[in-house]
Tab-separated table of C-alpha atoms in Angstrom:
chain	number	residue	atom	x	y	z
H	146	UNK	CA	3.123	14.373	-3.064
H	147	UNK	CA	6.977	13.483	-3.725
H	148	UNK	CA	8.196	11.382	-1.154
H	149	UNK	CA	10.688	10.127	-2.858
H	150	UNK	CA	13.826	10.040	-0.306
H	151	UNK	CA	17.585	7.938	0.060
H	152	UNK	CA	16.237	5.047	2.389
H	153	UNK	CA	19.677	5.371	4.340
H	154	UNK	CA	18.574	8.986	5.440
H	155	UNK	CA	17.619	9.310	9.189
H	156	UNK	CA	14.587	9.459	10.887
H	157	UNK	CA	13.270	12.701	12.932
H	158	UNK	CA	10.349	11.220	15.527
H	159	UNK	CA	9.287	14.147	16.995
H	160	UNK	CA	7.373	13.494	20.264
H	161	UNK	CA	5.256	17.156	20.906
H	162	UNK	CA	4.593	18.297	24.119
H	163	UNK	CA	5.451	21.354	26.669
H	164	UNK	CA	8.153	21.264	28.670
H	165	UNK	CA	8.319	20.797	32.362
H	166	UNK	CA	6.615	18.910	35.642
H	167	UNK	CA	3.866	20.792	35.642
H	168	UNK	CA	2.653	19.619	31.813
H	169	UNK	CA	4.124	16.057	32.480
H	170	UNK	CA	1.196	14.062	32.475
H	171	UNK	CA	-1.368	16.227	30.461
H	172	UNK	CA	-2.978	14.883	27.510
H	173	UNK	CA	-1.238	17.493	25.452
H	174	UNK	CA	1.449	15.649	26.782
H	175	UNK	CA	1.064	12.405	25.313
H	176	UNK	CA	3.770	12.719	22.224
H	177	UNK	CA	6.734	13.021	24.818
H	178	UNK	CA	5.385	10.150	26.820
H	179	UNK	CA	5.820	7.874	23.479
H	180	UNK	CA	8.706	9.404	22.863
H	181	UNK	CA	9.984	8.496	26.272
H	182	UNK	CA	9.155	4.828	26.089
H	183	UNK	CA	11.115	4.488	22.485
H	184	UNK	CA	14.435	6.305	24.275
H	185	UNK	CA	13.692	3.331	27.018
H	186	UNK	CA	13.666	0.943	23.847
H	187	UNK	CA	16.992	1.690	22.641
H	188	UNK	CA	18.707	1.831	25.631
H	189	UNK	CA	19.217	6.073	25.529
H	190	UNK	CA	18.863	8.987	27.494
H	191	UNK	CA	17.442	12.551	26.312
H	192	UNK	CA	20.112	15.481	26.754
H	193	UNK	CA	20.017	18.733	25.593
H	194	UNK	CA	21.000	19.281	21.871
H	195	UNK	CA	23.394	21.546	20.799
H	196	UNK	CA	22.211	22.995	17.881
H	197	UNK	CA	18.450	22.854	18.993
H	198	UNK	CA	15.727	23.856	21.521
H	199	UNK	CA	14.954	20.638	22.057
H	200	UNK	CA	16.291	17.410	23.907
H	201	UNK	CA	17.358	14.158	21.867
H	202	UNK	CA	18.416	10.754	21.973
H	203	UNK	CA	20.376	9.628	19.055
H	204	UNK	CA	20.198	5.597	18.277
H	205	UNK	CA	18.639	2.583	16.071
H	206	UNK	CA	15.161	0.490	15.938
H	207	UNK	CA	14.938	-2.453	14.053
H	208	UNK	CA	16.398	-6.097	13.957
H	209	UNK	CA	20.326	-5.941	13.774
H	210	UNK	CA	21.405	-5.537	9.811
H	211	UNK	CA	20.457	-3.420	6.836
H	212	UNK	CA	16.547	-3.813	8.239
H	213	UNK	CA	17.222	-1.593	10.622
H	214	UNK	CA	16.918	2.333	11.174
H	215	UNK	CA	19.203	5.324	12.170
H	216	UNK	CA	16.649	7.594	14.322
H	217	UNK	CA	16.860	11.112	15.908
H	218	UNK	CA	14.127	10.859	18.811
H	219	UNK	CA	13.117	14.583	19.940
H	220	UNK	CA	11.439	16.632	22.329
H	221	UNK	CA	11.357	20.344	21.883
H	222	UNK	CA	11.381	22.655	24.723
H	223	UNK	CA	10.051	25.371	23.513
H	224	UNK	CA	6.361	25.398	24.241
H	225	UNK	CA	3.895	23.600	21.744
H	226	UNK	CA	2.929	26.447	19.973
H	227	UNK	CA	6.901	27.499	18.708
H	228	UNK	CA	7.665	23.652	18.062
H	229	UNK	CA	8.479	24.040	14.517
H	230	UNK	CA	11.553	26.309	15.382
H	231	UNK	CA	13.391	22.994	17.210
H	232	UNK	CA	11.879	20.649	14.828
H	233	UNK	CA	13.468	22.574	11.762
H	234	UNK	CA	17.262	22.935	13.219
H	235	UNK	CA	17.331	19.368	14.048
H	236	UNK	CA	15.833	18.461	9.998
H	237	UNK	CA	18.783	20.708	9.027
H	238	UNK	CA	21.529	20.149	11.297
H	239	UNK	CA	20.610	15.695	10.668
H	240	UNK	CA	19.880	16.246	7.122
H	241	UNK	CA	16.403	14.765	7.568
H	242	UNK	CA	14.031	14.655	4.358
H	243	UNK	CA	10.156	16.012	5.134
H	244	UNK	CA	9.262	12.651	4.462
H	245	UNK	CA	11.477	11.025	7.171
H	246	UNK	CA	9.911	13.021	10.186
H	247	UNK	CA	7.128	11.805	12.036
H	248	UNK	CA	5.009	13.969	14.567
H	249	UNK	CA	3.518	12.274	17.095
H	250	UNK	CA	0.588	14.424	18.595
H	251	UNK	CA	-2.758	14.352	20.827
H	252	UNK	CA	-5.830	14.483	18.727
H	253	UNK	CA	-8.880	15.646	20.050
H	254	UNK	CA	-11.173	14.517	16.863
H	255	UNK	CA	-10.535	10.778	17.354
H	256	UNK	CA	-11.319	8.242	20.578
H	257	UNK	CA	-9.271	7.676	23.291
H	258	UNK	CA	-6.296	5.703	22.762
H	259	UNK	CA	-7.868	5.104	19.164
H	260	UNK	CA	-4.412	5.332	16.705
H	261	UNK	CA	-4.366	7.310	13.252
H	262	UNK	CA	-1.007	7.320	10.900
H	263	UNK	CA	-0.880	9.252	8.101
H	264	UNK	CA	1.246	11.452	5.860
H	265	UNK	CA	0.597	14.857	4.862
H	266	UNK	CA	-2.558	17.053	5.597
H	267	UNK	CA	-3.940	19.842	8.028
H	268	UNK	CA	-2.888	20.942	11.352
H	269	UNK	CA	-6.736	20.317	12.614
H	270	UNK	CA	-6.164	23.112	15.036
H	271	UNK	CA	-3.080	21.540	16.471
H	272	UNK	CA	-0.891	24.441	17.685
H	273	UNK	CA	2.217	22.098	17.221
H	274	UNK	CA	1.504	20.823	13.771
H	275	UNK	CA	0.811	24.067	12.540
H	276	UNK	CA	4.104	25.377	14.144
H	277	UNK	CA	6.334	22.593	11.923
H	278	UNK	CA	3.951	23.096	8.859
H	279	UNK	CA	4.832	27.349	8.854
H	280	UNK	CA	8.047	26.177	9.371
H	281	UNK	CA	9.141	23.639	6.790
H	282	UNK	CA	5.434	22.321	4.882
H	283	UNK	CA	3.147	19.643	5.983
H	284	UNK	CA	4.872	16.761	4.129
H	285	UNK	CA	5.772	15.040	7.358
H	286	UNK	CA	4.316	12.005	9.043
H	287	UNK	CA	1.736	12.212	11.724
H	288	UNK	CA	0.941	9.171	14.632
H	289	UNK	CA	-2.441	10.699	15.431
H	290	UNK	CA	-2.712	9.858	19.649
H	291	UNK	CA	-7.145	9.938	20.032
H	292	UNK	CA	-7.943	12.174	23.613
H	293	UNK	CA	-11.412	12.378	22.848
H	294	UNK	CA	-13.138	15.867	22.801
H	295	UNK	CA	-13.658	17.915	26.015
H	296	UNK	CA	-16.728	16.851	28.096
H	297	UNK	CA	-20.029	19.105	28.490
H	298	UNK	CA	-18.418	23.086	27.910
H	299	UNK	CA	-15.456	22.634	29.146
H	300	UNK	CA	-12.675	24.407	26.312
H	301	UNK	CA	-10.681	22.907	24.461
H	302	UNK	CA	-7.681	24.375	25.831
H	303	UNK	CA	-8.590	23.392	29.231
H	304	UNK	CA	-9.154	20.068	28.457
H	305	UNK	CA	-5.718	19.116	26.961
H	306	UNK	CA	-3.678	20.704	29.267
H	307	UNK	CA	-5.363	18.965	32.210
H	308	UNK	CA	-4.111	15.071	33.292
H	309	UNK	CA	-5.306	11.929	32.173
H	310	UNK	CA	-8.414	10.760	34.226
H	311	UNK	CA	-7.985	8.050	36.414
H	312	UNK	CA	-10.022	6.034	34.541
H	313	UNK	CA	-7.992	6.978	30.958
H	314	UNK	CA	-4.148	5.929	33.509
H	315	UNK	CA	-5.852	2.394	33.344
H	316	UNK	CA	-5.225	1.807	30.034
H	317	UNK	CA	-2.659	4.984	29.266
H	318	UNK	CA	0.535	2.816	29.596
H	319	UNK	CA	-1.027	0.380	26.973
H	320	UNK	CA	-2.041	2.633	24.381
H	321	UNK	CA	1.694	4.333	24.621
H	322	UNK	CA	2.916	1.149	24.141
H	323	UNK	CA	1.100	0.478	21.217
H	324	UNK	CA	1.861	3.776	19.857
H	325	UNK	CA	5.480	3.418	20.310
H	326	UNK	CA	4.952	0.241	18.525
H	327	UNK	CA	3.396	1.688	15.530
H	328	UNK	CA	6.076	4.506	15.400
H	329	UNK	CA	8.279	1.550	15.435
H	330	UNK	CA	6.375	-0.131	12.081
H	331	UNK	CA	5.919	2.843	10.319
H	332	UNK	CA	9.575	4.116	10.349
H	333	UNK	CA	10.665	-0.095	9.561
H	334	UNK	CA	7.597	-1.366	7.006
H	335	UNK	CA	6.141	1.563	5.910
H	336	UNK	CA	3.161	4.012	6.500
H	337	UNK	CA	0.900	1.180	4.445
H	338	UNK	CA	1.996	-1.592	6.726
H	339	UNK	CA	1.698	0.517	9.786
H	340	UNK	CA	-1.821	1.932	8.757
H	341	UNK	CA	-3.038	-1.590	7.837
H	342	UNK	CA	-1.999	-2.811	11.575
H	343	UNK	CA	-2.743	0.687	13.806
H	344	UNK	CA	-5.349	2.508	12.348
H	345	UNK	CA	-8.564	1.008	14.416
């Protein structure tokens, strides 16, 4: 896999979710809440975009200098299952190489609050993953968010668009943080450094 890219290009972190108070705090949810908490970190506020279905904030992370890094953060508002619609205006319209967008997603096959990075691969079942791979190739980054698998017979769908159990809210703020941070690593160090240091 070329991922050869101009390390001045910007970064696309796409947060998935669905839109609207009613999805807010579902597991499904859990991309936009990182999302939310690295607009908080760089002091910006998500607005509609103009060329998009989706809402953005526009800013840097890093230490001040050439270590740091231009970033589009995004939301789309399109439903999870049409994400890769929003996600591929905002590549074009921002001139974002494949390898300079990172997805970050529930995933039902790994642990609660459990982290996975990676680049490349399947969709897993992933209605949102496999909406940006139809749409521009799976080449992209992924921060893999672990929900756990549905308890007893309850379906999958069911399970991720329900809330976070009371007992999961405990810790929920901590493992966004910690996502955030890796987001954070990944787009300044590297996917090695940021696999080396997340992936438990």
């Amino acid at each position: 896999m070329d991922v050869t890219t101009d390390p001045s290009a910007p970064w696309l972190i796409v947060g998935l979710g669905n839109p609207g108070p009613d999805y807010a705090m579902n597991r499904h949810n859990v991309g936009f809440m990182v999302a939310d908490l690295l607009a908080e970190r760089i002091g910006g506020r998500f607005k509609r975009a103009s060329k998009a279905q989706a809402q953005v904030v526009e800013g840097r992370i890093g230490p001040p200098g050439p270590g740091n890094r231009r970033v589009i953060l995004a939301k789309p508002m399109s439903y999870m299952n049409l994400s890769g619609g929003p996600v591929n205006a905002l590549r074009d319209f921002y001139k974002v190489p494949a390898a300079h967008i990172v997805a970050v997603h529930d995933e039902l096959d790994i642990d609660y609050g459990v982290l996975r990075l990676k680049l490349g691969g399947g969709d897993n079942g992933h209605n949102g993953l496999k909406s940006m791979t139809k749409a521009f190739g799976a080449d992209y980054h992924r921060v893999r968010f672990g929900i756990g698998r549905p308890p007893g017979r309850m379906q999958v769908a069911d399970f991720v668009l329900k809330d976070f159990s009371s007992a999961e809210r405990k810790e929920l703020d901590y493992f966004v943080d910690r996502a955030a941070d890796a987001v954070e690593c990944l787009v300044i160090d590297g996917l090695e450094r940021a696999q080396s240091t997340y992936n438990s």
